[in-house]
mmCIF file of C-alpha atoms and ligand atoms in Angstrom:
data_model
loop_
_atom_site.group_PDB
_atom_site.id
_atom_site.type_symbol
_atom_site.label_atom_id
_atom_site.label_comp_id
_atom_site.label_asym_id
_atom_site.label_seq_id
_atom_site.Cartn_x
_atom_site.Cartn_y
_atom_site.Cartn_z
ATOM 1 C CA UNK O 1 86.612 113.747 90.465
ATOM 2 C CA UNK O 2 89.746 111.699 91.349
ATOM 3 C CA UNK O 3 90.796 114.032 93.925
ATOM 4 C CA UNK O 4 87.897 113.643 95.860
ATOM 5 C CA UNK O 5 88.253 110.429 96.313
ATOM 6 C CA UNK O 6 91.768 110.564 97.476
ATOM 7 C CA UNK O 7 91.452 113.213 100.061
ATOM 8 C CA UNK O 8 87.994 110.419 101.155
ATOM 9 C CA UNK O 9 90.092 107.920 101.724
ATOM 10 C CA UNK O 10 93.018 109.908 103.217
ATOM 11 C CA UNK O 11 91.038 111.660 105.835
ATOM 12 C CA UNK O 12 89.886 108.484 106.301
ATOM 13 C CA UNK O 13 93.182 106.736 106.870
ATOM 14 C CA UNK O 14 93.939 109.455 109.184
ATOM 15 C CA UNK O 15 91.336 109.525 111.181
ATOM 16 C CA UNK O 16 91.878 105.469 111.749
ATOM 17 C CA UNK O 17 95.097 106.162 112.508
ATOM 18 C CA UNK O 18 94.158 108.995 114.957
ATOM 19 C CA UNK O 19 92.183 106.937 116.713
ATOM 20 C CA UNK O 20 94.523 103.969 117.145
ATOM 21 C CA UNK O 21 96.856 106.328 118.906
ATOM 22 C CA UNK O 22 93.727 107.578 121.306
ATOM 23 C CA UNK O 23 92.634 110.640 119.515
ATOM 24 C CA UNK O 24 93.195 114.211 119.518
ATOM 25 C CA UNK O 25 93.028 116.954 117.633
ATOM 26 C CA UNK O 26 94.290 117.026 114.100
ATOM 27 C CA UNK O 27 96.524 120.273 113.353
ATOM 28 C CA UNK O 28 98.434 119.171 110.064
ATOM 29 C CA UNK O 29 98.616 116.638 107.634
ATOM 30 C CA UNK O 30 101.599 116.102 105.141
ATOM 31 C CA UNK O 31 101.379 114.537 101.573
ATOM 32 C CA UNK O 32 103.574 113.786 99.112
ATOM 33 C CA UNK O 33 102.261 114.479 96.006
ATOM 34 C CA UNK O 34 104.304 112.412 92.737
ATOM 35 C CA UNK O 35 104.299 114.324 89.480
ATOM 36 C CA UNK O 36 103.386 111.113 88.099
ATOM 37 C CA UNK O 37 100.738 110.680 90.586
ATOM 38 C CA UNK O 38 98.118 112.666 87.960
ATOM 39 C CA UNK O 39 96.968 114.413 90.715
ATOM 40 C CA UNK O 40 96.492 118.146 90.420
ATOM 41 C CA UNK O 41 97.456 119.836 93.693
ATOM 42 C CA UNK O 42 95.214 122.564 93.085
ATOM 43 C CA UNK O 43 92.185 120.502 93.075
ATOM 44 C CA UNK O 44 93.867 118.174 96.289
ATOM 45 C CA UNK O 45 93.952 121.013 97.887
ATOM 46 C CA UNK O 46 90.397 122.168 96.719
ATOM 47 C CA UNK O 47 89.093 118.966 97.651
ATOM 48 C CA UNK O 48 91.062 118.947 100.879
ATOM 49 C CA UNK O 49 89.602 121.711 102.556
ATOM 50 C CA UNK O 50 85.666 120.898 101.444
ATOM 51 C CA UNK O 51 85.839 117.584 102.971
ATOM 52 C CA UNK O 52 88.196 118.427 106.282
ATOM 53 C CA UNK O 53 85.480 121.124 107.404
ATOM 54 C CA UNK O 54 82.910 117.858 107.610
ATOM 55 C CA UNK O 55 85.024 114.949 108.212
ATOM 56 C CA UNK O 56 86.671 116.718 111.542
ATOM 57 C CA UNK O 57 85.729 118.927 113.985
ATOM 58 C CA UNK O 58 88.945 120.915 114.143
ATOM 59 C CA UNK O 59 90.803 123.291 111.761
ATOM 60 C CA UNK O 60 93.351 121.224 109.641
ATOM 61 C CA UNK O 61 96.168 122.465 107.481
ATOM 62 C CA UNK O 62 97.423 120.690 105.021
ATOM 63 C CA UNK O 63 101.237 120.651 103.784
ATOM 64 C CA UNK O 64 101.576 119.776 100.049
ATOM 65 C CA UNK O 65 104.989 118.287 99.153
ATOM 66 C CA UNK O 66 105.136 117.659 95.319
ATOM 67 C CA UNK O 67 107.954 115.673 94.363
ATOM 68 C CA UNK O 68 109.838 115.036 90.976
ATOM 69 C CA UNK O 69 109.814 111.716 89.305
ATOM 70 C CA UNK O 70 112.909 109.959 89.823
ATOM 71 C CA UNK O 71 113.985 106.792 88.171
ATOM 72 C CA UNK O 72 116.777 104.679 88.350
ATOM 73 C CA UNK O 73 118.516 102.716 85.536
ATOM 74 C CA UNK O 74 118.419 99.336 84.766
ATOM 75 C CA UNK O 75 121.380 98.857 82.915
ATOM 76 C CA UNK O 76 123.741 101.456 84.754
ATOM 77 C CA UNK O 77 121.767 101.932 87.851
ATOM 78 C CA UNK O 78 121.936 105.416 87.535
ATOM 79 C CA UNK O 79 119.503 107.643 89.197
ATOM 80 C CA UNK O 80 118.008 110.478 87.241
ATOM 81 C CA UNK O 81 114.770 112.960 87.501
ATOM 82 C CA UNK O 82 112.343 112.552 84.673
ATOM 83 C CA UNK O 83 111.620 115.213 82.906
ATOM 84 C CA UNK O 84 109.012 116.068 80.335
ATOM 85 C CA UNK O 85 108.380 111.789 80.294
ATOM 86 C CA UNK O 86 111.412 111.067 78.620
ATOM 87 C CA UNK O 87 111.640 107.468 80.258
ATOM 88 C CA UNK O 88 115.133 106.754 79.056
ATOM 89 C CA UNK O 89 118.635 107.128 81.035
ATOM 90 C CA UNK O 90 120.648 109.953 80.162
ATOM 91 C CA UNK O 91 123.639 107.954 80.282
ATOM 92 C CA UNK O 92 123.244 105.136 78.237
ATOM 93 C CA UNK O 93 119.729 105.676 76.456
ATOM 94 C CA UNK O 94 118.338 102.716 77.722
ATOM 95 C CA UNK O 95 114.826 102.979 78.525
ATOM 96 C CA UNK O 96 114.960 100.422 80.660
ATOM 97 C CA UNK O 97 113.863 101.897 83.767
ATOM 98 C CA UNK O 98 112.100 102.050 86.940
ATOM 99 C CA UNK O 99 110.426 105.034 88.706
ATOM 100 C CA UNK O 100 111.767 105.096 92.187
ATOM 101 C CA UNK O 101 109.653 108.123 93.220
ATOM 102 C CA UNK O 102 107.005 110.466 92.245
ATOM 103 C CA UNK O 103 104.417 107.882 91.471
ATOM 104 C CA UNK O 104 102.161 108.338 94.073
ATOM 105 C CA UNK O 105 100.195 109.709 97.000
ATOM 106 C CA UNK O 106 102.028 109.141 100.040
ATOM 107 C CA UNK O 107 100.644 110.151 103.837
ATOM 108 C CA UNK O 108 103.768 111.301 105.571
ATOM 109 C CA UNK O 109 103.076 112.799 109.022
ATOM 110 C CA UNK O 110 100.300 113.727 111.143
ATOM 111 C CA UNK O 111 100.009 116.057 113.699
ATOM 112 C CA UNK O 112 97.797 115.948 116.726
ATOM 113 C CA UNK O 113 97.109 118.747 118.954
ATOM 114 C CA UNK O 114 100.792 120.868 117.564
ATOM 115 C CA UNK O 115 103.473 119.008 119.076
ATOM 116 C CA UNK O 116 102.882 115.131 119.125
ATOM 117 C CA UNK O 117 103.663 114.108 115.114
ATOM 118 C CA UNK O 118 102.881 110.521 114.077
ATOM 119 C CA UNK O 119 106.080 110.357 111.723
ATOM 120 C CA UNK O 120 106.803 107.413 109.118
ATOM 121 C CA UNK O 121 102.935 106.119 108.331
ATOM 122 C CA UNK O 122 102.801 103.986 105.326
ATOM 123 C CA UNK O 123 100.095 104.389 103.142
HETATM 124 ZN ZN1 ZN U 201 121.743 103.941 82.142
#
C-alpha cells in the first residue's frame, strides 16, 4: 500500500527532525495532501494512526490539509485550479502548463509538547 509507505517515511522525517531540535513530545503533525498527489486521505489517515501508536510513545493527531491542483499558464501566465484533469488554460486553451500545487505530500508543521511548532519544514 502506497500510503503506508508515506506515513513510514513521514514519521520518520519527523521524528529526525524532532530529535535535531532535542526532542519532546509530538502533539500534531500537518500535511498537505495534493489532489494530484494519488493519495487517498482516508487510507493516510488509516495508515497514520496504525503506525503513530508504534513509531511514538505519545498520542499524535494528525491535521489533513488537501489542496486543489493549481497550475499556471505558460503562454498567459495565468493561474487556474484544475479541475476534473483538464490540463489546459481557460483563457487561451493552451495546454501548455505547469502544476504549481497539489502535486504532492508536503510536511508542514510539527508540534511538540502543544505550544512550541516547528513551522516551514521542507520535505
Ligand atoms: Zn493561458
Amino acid at each position: 500500500m502506497h500510503e503506508r509507505s508515506l506515513v513510514h517515511r513521514l514519521l520518520q522525517q519527523v521524528q529526525q527532525i524532532v530529535a535535531d531540535d532535542g526532542g519532546g513530545q509530538v502533539t500534531e503533525i500537518r500535511v498537505q495532501l495534493g489532489d494530484l498527489s494519488g493519495v487517498e486521505p482516508l487510507l493516510f489517515q488509516v495508515a497514520f494512526e496504525e503506525m503513530v501508536s508504534v513509531m511514538f510513545s505519545s498520542a499524535c493527531q494528525l491535521s489533513l490539509d488537501v489542496v486543489p491542483v493549481t497550475a499556471v499558464c505558460d503562454h498567459c501566465r495565468q493561474q487556474f485550479e484544475i479541475v476534473d484533469f483538464q490540463f489546459r488554460c481557460p483563457d487561451c486553451q493552451t495546454g501548455a502548463v505547469q502544476v504549481v500545487q497539489g502535486d504532492q505530500v508536503k510536511l508542514i508543521s510539527i508540534n511538540v509538547n502543544s505550544d512550541n511548532p516547528v513551522e516551514g519544514v521542507a520535505s
